[in-house]
PDB file of C-alpha atoms and ligand atoms in Angstrom:
ATOM      1  CA  MET S   3      -0.075  -0.014  -0.108  1.00 94.00           C
ATOM      2  CA  ILE S   4       1.525   3.433  -1.041  1.00 98.00           C
ATOM      3  CA  ARG S   5       0.807   6.183   1.544  1.00 98.00           C
ATOM      4  CA  LEU S   6      -1.258   9.027   0.176  1.00 98.00           C
ATOM      5  CA  GLY S   7      -0.301  12.330   1.132  1.00 98.00           C
ATOM      6  CA  ILE S   8      -2.686  15.120   0.228  1.00 98.00           C
ATOM      7  CA  ASN S   9      -1.327  18.521  -0.517  1.00 98.00           C
ATOM      8  CA  ILE S  10      -3.875  21.058   0.633  1.00 98.00           C
ATOM      9  CA  ASP S  11      -2.027  24.237  -0.618  1.00 98.00           C
ATOM     10  CA  HIS S  12      -4.791  24.861  -3.085  1.00 97.00           C
ATOM     11  CA  VAL S  13      -7.576  24.874  -0.372  1.00 98.00           C
ATOM     12  CA  ALA S  14      -5.473  27.890   1.015  1.00 98.00           C
ATOM     13  CA  THR S  15      -5.312  29.480  -2.473  1.00 97.00           C
ATOM     14  CA  LEU S  16      -9.107  29.425  -2.743  1.00 97.00           C
ATOM     15  CA  ARG S  17      -9.419  30.741   0.777  1.00 98.00           C
ATOM     16  CA  ASN S  18      -6.963  33.527  -0.021  1.00 97.00           C
ATOM     17  CA  ALA S  19      -8.923  34.563  -3.174  1.00 97.00           C
ATOM     18  CA  ARG S  20     -11.572  36.111  -0.783  1.00 96.00           C
ATOM     19  CA  GLY S  21      -9.077  37.028   2.045  1.00 93.00           C
ATOM     20  CA  GLU S  22     -11.365  35.463   4.579  1.00 96.00           C
ATOM     21  CA  GLY S  23     -11.506  32.117   6.419  1.00 96.00           C
ATOM     22  CA  HIS S  24     -13.371  29.867   4.000  1.00 98.00           C
ATOM     23  CA  PRO S  25     -12.503  27.074   2.992  1.00 98.00           C
ATOM     24  CA  ASN S  26     -10.888  26.447   6.188  1.00 98.00           C
ATOM     25  CA  VAL S  27      -7.395  24.632   5.988  1.00 98.00           C
ATOM     26  CA  VAL S  28      -7.697  22.954   9.243  1.00 98.00           C
ATOM     27  CA  ASN S  29     -11.089  21.580   8.535  1.00 98.00           C
ATOM     28  CA  ALA S  30      -9.931  20.481   5.185  1.00 98.00           C
ATOM     29  CA  ALA S  31      -7.088  18.521   6.875  1.00 98.00           C
ATOM     30  CA  LYS S  32      -9.360  16.741   9.151  1.00 98.00           C
ATOM     31  CA  PHE S  33     -11.987  16.018   6.440  1.00 98.00           C
ATOM     32  CA  VAL S  34      -9.251  14.379   3.994  1.00 98.00           C
ATOM     33  CA  MET S  35      -7.821  12.299   6.880  1.00 98.00           C
ATOM     34  CA  LYS S  36     -11.288  11.066   7.676  1.00 98.00           C
ATOM     35  CA  ASN S  37     -11.741  10.185   4.184  1.00 98.00           C
ATOM     36  CA  GLY S  38      -8.460   8.161   3.789  1.00 97.00           C
ATOM     37  CA  ALA S  39      -5.493  10.300   3.383  1.00 98.00           C
ATOM     38  CA  ASN S  40      -2.409   9.161   5.277  1.00 98.00           C
ATOM     39  CA  LEU S  41      -0.716  12.423   5.827  1.00 98.00           C
ATOM     40  CA  ILE S  42      -1.233  16.113   4.984  1.00 98.00           C
ATOM     41  CA  THR S  43       1.373  18.086   2.903  1.00 98.00           C
ATOM     42  CA  VAL S  44       1.683  21.766   2.938  1.00 98.00           C
ATOM     43  CA  HIS S  45       4.178  24.045   1.235  1.00 97.00           C
ATOM     44  CA  LEU S  46       5.028  27.257   3.213  1.00 97.00           C
ATOM     45  CA  ARG S  47       6.243  29.316   0.225  1.00 95.00           C
ATOM     46  CA  GLU S  48       8.538  32.302   1.114  1.00 92.00           C
ATOM     47  CA  ASP S  49       5.947  34.596  -0.477  1.00 93.00           C
ATOM     48  CA  ARG S  50       3.166  32.929   1.512  1.00 95.00           C
ATOM     49  CA  ARG S  51       0.924  32.783  -1.695  1.00 93.00           C
ATOM     50  CA  HIS S  52      -1.143  29.926  -0.287  1.00 96.00           C
ATOM     51  CA  ILE S  53      -0.364  28.300   3.207  1.00 98.00           C
ATOM     52  CA  LYS S  54       0.531  30.871   5.908  1.00 97.00           C
ATOM     53  CA  ASP S  55       2.435  30.544   9.192  1.00 97.00           C
ATOM     54  CA  GLU S  56      -0.905  30.516  11.146  1.00 97.00           C
ATOM     55  CA  ASP S  57      -2.008  27.460   9.105  1.00 98.00           C
ATOM     56  CA  ILE S  58       1.275  25.584  10.100  1.00 98.00           C
ATOM     57  CA  LYS S  59       0.612  26.650  13.786  1.00 97.00           C
ATOM     58  CA  PHE S  60      -3.009  25.224  13.836  1.00 97.00           C
ATOM     59  CA  LEU S  61      -2.312  22.260  11.684  1.00 98.00           C
ATOM     60  CA  SER S  62       0.790  21.300  14.010  1.00 96.00           C
ATOM     61  CA  LYS S  63      -1.613  21.329  16.916  1.00 95.00           C
ATOM     62  CA  LEU S  64      -3.573  18.411  15.342  1.00 95.00           C
ATOM     63  CA  LYS S  65      -1.482  15.769  16.993  1.00 90.00           C
ATOM     64  CA  SER S  66      -3.122  12.856  15.346  1.00 94.00           C
ATOM     65  CA  ILE S  67      -2.604  14.168  11.763  1.00 98.00           C
ATOM     66  CA  PRO S  68       0.895  13.610  10.328  1.00 98.00           C
ATOM     67  CA  ILE S  69       1.932  16.983   8.789  1.00 98.00           C
ATOM     68  CA  ASN S  70       4.439  17.135   5.963  1.00 98.00           C
ATOM     69  CA  LEU S  71       6.024  20.585   5.738  1.00 98.00           C
ATOM     70  CA  GLU S  72       7.625  21.432   2.434  1.00 98.00           C
ATOM     71  CA  MET S  73       9.955  24.382   2.649  1.00 97.00           C
ATOM     72  CA  ALA S  74      13.019  26.066   1.133  1.00 95.00           C
ATOM     73  CA  ALA S  75      16.502  25.233   2.450  1.00 95.00           C
ATOM     74  CA  ASN S  76      17.199  28.355   4.391  1.00 94.00           C
ATOM     75  CA  PHE S  77      17.525  28.980   8.278  1.00 96.00           C
ATOM     76  CA  LYS S  78      14.291  31.243   8.483  1.00 96.00           C
ATOM     77  CA  MET S  79      12.301  28.188   7.334  1.00 97.00           C
ATOM     78  CA  LEU S  80      14.114  25.942   9.686  1.00 98.00           C
ATOM     79  CA  LYS S  81      13.381  28.194  12.570  1.00 98.00           C
ATOM     80  CA  ILE S  82       9.649  27.841  11.814  1.00 98.00           C
ATOM     81  CA  ALA S  83       9.945  24.066  11.432  1.00 98.00           C
ATOM     82  CA  LEU S  84      11.630  23.933  14.681  1.00 98.00           C
ATOM     83  CA  LYS S  85       8.968  26.118  16.207  1.00 98.00           C
ATOM     84  CA  TYR S  86       5.963  24.034  15.077  1.00 97.00           C
ATOM     85  CA  LYS S  87       7.648  20.529  14.772  1.00 97.00           C
ATOM     86  CA  PRO S  88       5.834  18.888  11.921  1.00 97.00           C
ATOM     87  CA  ASN S  89       6.263  15.253  11.519  1.00 97.00           C
ATOM     88  CA  TYR S  90       8.021  15.420   8.357  1.00 98.00           C
ATOM     89  CA  VAL S  91       9.928  18.000   6.351  1.00 98.00           C
ATOM     90  CA  CYS S  92      10.594  17.900   2.735  1.00 98.00           C
ATOM     91  CA  ILE S  93      13.163  20.333   1.406  1.00 97.00           C
ATOM     92  CA  VAL S  94      12.133  21.827  -1.991  1.00 96.00           C
ATOM     93  CA  PRO S  95      13.734  24.211  -4.379  1.00 94.00           C
ATOM     94  CA  GLU S  96      11.930  27.617  -4.483  1.00 85.00           C
ATOM     95  CA  LYS S  97      11.898  30.384  -6.997  1.00 78.00           C
ATOM     96  CA  ARG S  98       9.784  33.439  -6.336  1.00 69.00           C
ATOM     97  CA  LYS S  99       8.366  33.806  -9.744  1.00 72.00           C
ATOM     98  CA  GLU S 100       7.609  30.133 -10.662  1.00 75.00           C
ATOM     99  CA  VAL S 101       3.956  29.044 -10.753  1.00 76.00           C
ATOM    100  CA  THR S 102       4.815  25.837  -9.074  1.00 75.00           C
ATOM    101  CA  THR S 103       7.971  23.880  -8.008  1.00 72.00           C
ATOM    102  CA  GLU S 104       9.432  23.364 -11.395  1.00 77.00           C
ATOM    103  CA  GLY S 105      12.165  20.926 -10.730  1.00 88.00           C
ATOM    104  CA  GLY S 106      14.126  18.998  -8.121  1.00 94.00           C
ATOM    105  CA  LEU S 107      16.857  20.508  -5.880  1.00 95.00           C
ATOM    106  CA  ASP S 108      20.243  21.287  -7.327  1.00 93.00           C
ATOM    107  CA  LEU S 109      22.294  19.406  -4.808  1.00 93.00           C
ATOM    108  CA  ARG S 110      25.470  20.955  -5.965  1.00 88.00           C
ATOM    109  CA  LYS S 111      24.209  24.448  -4.954  1.00 84.00           C
ATOM    110  CA  ASN S 112      23.387  25.355  -1.381  1.00 81.00           C
ATOM    111  CA  ASN S 113      24.378  21.995  -0.042  1.00 91.00           C
ATOM    112  CA  ARG S 114      26.149  23.182   2.959  1.00 93.00           C
ATOM    113  CA  ASN S 115      22.949  24.715   4.132  1.00 94.00           C
ATOM    114  CA  ILE S 116      21.034  21.622   3.170  1.00 96.00           C
ATOM    115  CA  LEU S 117      23.543  19.305   5.115  1.00 97.00           C
ATOM    116  CA  LYS S 118      23.215  21.612   8.183  1.00 97.00           C
ATOM    117  CA  ILE S 119      19.458  21.810   8.012  1.00 98.00           C
ATOM    118  CA  ILE S 120      18.875  17.980   7.607  1.00 98.00           C
ATOM    119  CA  LYS S 121      21.213  17.297  10.613  1.00 98.00           C
ATOM    120  CA  ILE S 122      19.254  19.677  12.882  1.00 98.00           C
ATOM    121  CA  LEU S 123      15.865  18.226  11.681  1.00 98.00           C
ATOM    122  CA  ASN S 124      17.133  14.480  12.083  1.00 98.00           C
ATOM    123  CA  ASN S 125      18.344  15.538  15.699  1.00 98.00           C
ATOM    124  CA  ASN S 126      14.789  16.825  16.397  1.00 98.00           C
ATOM    125  CA  LYS S 127      13.366  13.483  15.259  1.00 98.00           C
ATOM    126  CA  ILE S 128      11.600  15.112  12.189  1.00 98.00           C
ATOM    127  CA  ARG S 129      11.549  12.809   9.191  1.00 98.00           C
ATOM    128  CA  THR S 130      13.629  14.432   6.408  1.00 98.00           C
ATOM    129  CA  SER S 131      13.081  14.312   2.628  1.00 98.00           C
ATOM    130  CA  LEU S 132      14.604  16.040  -0.387  1.00 98.00           C
ATOM    131  CA  PHE S 133      12.520  16.778  -3.411  1.00 97.00           C
ATOM    132  CA  ILE S 134      14.963  15.805  -6.346  1.00 97.00           C
ATOM    133  CA  ASN S 135      14.860  14.907  -9.983  1.00 97.00           C
ATOM    134  CA  PRO S 136      14.877  11.171 -10.782  1.00 98.00           C
ATOM    135  CA  LYS S 137      18.588  10.963 -11.192  1.00 97.00           C
ATOM    136  CA  LYS S 138      20.876   8.363  -9.565  1.00 98.00           C
ATOM    137  CA  ASN S 139      23.458  10.911  -8.837  1.00 97.00           C
ATOM    138  CA  ASP S 140      21.085  13.145  -7.078  1.00 97.00           C
ATOM    139  CA  ILE S 141      19.920  10.071  -4.977  1.00 98.00           C
ATOM    140  CA  ARG S 142      23.569   9.432  -4.205  1.00 97.00           C
ATOM    141  CA  LEU S 143      24.116  12.974  -3.146  1.00 97.00           C
ATOM    142  CA  SER S 144      20.965  12.918  -0.965  1.00 98.00           C
ATOM    143  CA  LYS S 145      22.359   9.935   0.908  1.00 98.00           C
ATOM    144  CA  LEU S 146      25.577  11.839   1.537  1.00 97.00           C
ATOM    145  CA  LEU S 147      23.489  14.750   2.982  1.00 97.00           C
ATOM    146  CA  GLY S 148      22.000  12.376   5.565  1.00 97.00           C
ATOM    147  CA  VAL S 149      18.314  12.526   4.553  1.00 98.00           C
ATOM    148  CA  LYS S 150      15.994   9.631   5.313  1.00 98.00           C
ATOM    149  CA  CYS S 151      13.739   9.917   2.254  1.00 98.00           C
ATOM    150  CA  VAL S 152      13.751  11.157  -1.378  1.00 98.00           C
ATOM    151  CA  GLU S 153      10.855  12.502  -3.208  1.00 98.00           C
ATOM    152  CA  LEU S 154      11.232  12.005  -6.900  1.00 98.00           C
ATOM    153  CA  HIS S 155       9.869  14.899  -9.073  1.00 97.00           C
ATOM    154  CA  THR S 156       7.248  13.293 -11.487  1.00 97.00           C
ATOM    155  CA  GLY S 157       6.521  16.536 -13.291  1.00 97.00           C
ATOM    156  CA  GLY S 158       8.364  15.568 -16.466  1.00 96.00           C
ATOM    157  CA  LEU S 159       6.763  12.104 -16.625  1.00 97.00           C
ATOM    158  CA  SER S 160       3.327  13.556 -15.949  1.00 97.00           C
ATOM    159  CA  ARG S 161       3.753  16.236 -18.720  1.00 97.00           C
ATOM    160  CA  LYS S 162       4.726  13.367 -21.168  1.00 97.00           C
ATOM    161  CA  VAL S 163       1.665  11.277 -20.137  1.00 98.00           C
ATOM    162  CA  LYS S 164      -0.679  14.238 -20.630  1.00 96.00           C
ATOM    163  CA  ALA S 165       0.819  15.009 -24.110  1.00 97.00           C
ATOM    164  CA  LYS S 166       0.447  11.107 -24.878  1.00 97.00           C
ATOM    165  CA  ARG S 167       4.168  10.885 -25.580  1.00 98.00           C
ATOM    166  CA  ASN S 168       6.142   7.585 -25.098  1.00 97.00           C
ATOM    167  CA  ILE S 169       7.244   7.307 -21.340  1.00 97.00           C
ATOM    168  CA  SER S 170       8.962   3.938 -21.436  1.00 97.00           C
ATOM    169  CA  LYS S 171      12.410   5.258 -20.888  1.00 97.00           C
ATOM    170  CA  ASP S 172      11.047   7.592 -18.006  1.00 97.00           C
ATOM    171  CA  LEU S 173       9.344   4.640 -16.318  1.00 97.00           C
ATOM    172  CA  LYS S 174      12.457   2.529 -16.686  1.00 97.00           C
ATOM    173  CA  ASN S 175      14.473   5.393 -15.030  1.00 97.00           C
ATOM    174  CA  PHE S 176      11.891   5.620 -12.187  1.00 98.00           C
ATOM    175  CA  ILE S 177      12.296   1.924 -11.590  1.00 98.00           C
ATOM    176  CA  THR S 178      16.094   2.009 -11.708  1.00 98.00           C
ATOM    177  CA  CYS S 179      16.168   5.263  -9.488  1.00 98.00           C
ATOM    178  CA  SER S 180      13.553   3.718  -6.861  1.00 98.00           C
ATOM    179  CA  GLU S 181      15.405   0.427  -6.716  1.00 98.00           C
ATOM    180  CA  TYR S 182      18.929   2.270  -6.137  1.00 98.00           C
ATOM    181  CA  ALA S 183      17.473   4.534  -3.489  1.00 98.00           C
ATOM    182  CA  ASN S 184      15.849   1.496  -1.733  1.00 98.00           C
ATOM    183  CA  THR S 185      19.113  -0.372  -1.721  1.00 98.00           C
ATOM    184  CA  ILE S 186      21.154   2.503  -0.213  1.00 98.00           C
ATOM    185  CA  GLY S 187      18.516   2.943   2.568  1.00 98.00           C
ATOM    186  CA  LEU S 188      16.451   5.762   1.391  1.00 98.00           C
ATOM    187  CA  GLU S 189      12.652   5.589   1.328  1.00 98.00           C
ATOM    188  CA  VAL S 190      11.155   6.696  -1.962  1.00 98.00           C
ATOM    189  CA  HIS S 191       8.395   9.171  -2.389  1.00 98.00           C
ATOM    190  CA  ALA S 192       6.850  10.622  -5.654  1.00 98.00           C
ATOM    191  CA  GLY S 193       5.011  13.708  -6.401  1.00 98.00           C
ATOM    192  CA  HIS S 194       4.201  16.682  -8.712  1.00 97.00           C
ATOM    193  CA  GLY S 195       1.650  16.862 -11.400  1.00 97.00           C
ATOM    194  CA  LEU S 196       0.093  13.435 -10.587  1.00 98.00           C
ATOM    195  CA  ASP S 197      -3.398  12.380 -11.713  1.00 98.00           C
ATOM    196  CA  TYR S 198      -5.247   9.107 -11.920  1.00 98.00           C
ATOM    197  CA  GLU S 199      -3.339   7.947 -15.028  1.00 98.00           C
ATOM    198  CA  THR S 200       0.159   8.881 -13.810  1.00 98.00           C
ATOM    199  CA  ALA S 201      -0.599   7.458 -10.224  1.00 98.00           C
ATOM    200  CA  ILE S 202      -1.648   4.115 -11.796  1.00 98.00           C
ATOM    201  CA  ILE S 203       1.589   3.994 -13.766  1.00 98.00           C
ATOM    202  CA  LEU S 204       3.880   4.851 -10.807  1.00 98.00           C
ATOM    203  CA  SER S 205       1.854   2.517  -8.441  1.00 97.00           C
ATOM    204  CA  LYS S 206       3.510  -0.234 -10.301  1.00 96.00           C
ATOM    205  CA  VAL S 207       7.055   0.924  -9.345  1.00 96.00           C
ATOM    206  CA  LYS S 208       7.702  -1.468  -6.540  1.00 92.00           C
ATOM    207  CA  ASN S 209       9.825   0.783  -4.139  1.00 96.00           C
ATOM    208  CA  ILE S 210       7.571   3.929  -4.139  1.00 98.00           C
ATOM    209  CA  LYS S 211       6.188   4.284  -0.590  1.00 98.00           C
ATOM    210  CA  GLU S 212       4.377   7.616  -0.719  1.00 98.00           C
ATOM    211  CA  PHE S 213       2.534   9.804  -3.224  1.00 98.00           C
ATOM    212  CA  ASN S 214       2.156  13.549  -2.509  1.00 98.00           C
ATOM    213  CA  ILE S 215      -0.728  15.000  -4.576  1.00 98.00           C
ATOM    214  CA  GLY S 216      -2.304  18.293  -4.588  1.00 98.00           C
ATOM    215  CA  HIS S 217      -3.569  20.142  -7.569  1.00 97.00           C
ATOM    216  CA  PHE S 218      -5.304  17.482  -9.314  1.00 98.00           C
ATOM    217  CA  ILE S 219      -7.239  16.260  -6.196  1.00 98.00           C
ATOM    218  CA  VAL S 220      -8.330  19.781  -5.385  1.00 97.00           C
ATOM    219  CA  GLY S 221      -9.344  20.428  -8.962  1.00 97.00           C
ATOM    220  CA  GLU S 222     -11.114  17.123  -9.576  1.00 98.00           C
ATOM    221  CA  SER S 223     -12.979  17.474  -6.174  1.00 98.00           C
ATOM    222  CA  ILE S 224     -14.910  20.512  -7.696  1.00 97.00           C
ATOM    223  CA  PHE S 225     -16.659  17.905 -10.103  1.00 98.00           C
ATOM    224  CA  PHE S 226     -16.877  14.785  -7.961  1.00 98.00           C
ATOM    225  CA  GLY S 227     -16.326  15.811  -4.248  1.00 98.00           C
ATOM    226  CA  ILE S 228     -13.039  15.249  -2.252  1.00 97.00           C
ATOM    227  CA  SER S 229     -14.171  11.919  -0.668  1.00 98.00           C
ATOM    228  CA  LYS S 230     -14.884  10.231  -4.049  1.00 98.00           C
ATOM    229  CA  VAL S 231     -11.501  11.386  -5.348  1.00 98.00           C
ATOM    230  CA  ILE S 232      -9.519  10.180  -2.431  1.00 98.00           C
ATOM    231  CA  LYS S 233     -11.340   6.749  -2.711  1.00 98.00           C
ATOM    232  CA  LYS S 234     -10.189   6.446  -6.309  1.00 98.00           C
ATOM    233  CA  PHE S 235      -6.713   7.224  -5.321  1.00 98.00           C
ATOM    234  CA  LYS S 236      -6.708   4.899  -2.402  1.00 98.00           C
ATOM    235  CA  LYS S 237      -7.727   2.150  -4.927  1.00 98.00           C
ATOM    236  CA  ILE S 238      -4.750   2.973  -7.013  1.00 98.00           C
ATOM    237  CA  CYS S 239      -2.517   3.007  -4.050  1.00 97.00           C
ATOM    238  CA  ARG S 240      -3.504  -0.507  -2.900  1.00 92.00           C
TER     239      ARG S 240
HETATM  240  N1  LIG E 301       5.401  17.257  -4.070  1.00 61.45           N
HETATM  241  C1  LIG E 301       6.178  18.250  -3.755  1.00 61.45           C
HETATM  242  C2  LIG E 301       7.590  18.305  -3.161  1.00 61.45           C
HETATM  243  C3  LIG E 301       5.583  19.485  -4.169  1.00 61.45           C
HETATM  244  O1  LIG E 301       6.315  20.698  -4.081  1.00 61.45           O
HETATM  245  C4  LIG E 301       4.271  19.612  -4.657  1.00 61.45           C
HETATM  246  C5  LIG E 301       3.643  20.847  -5.038  1.00 61.45           C
HETATM  247  O2  LIG E 301       4.357  21.530  -6.075  1.00 61.45           O
HETATM  248  C6  LIG E 301       3.615  18.362  -4.779  1.00 61.45           C
HETATM  249  C7  LIG E 301       4.258  17.160  -4.373  1.00 61.45           C
HETATM  250  C8  LIG E 301       2.291  18.408  -5.335  1.00 61.45           C
HETATM  251  O3  LIG E 301       2.186  18.685  -6.641  1.00 61.45           O
HETATM  252  P1  LIG E 301       0.812  18.741  -7.338  1.00 61.45           P
HETATM  253  O4  LIG E 301      -0.013  19.906  -6.700  1.00 61.45           O
HETATM  254  O5  LIG E 301       1.143  19.114  -8.877  1.00 61.45           O
HETATM  255  O6  LIG E 301      -0.003  17.461  -7.265  1.00 61.45           O
END
């Protein structure tokens, strides 16, 4: 069974469109957990365009809900993580002007900070992960940086599936990368741009233990309701 992490950033996007409190992010977290999610993922972006510090504060009070905080590799963010102590932290690259996280981390840049941040998070018993491109060398570097998990960026594969292009090479690469990560002791997660079709494809990759899915779930829920959408993903994760 693959764990299903639901990214609720876009519940906050919708809330922020009105600048008031609805739809409420904490209620959304409780609701999706009741309907089968295994964890809640939130990205506290530096420009706070969706999730805000207050959201992290209230979400982290829900002790029965595992929270996966996605954050950039800097010490301001680390301070917030240590204040609210989410169960998990996934370090992601961040560019102010991007619409969404465009690719995995460049581990040759900023790796001193990443190394320090991971060490502190590990010491605080927060599960650590790095959001990386599906490349063997990035997996090897992740291990050297002391992280416990890697989340492989599935955006490229998802785009190809949507464009009906051949993905046999990409899929083979995901299988190779996941196997390699597993053999060197890293837990493998996958996320970005996933929908039913891509989740079905990747659910066949033996070593993937967790999916993190946001935009499609929130979008699809407009038509079918979030509980039905989660049920469909849970079937795929089985
Ligand atoms: N995983 C990570 C690390 C992310 O940064 C994001 C959001 O960009 C997701 C998963 C979810 O991606 P999506 O919203 O496309 O499902």
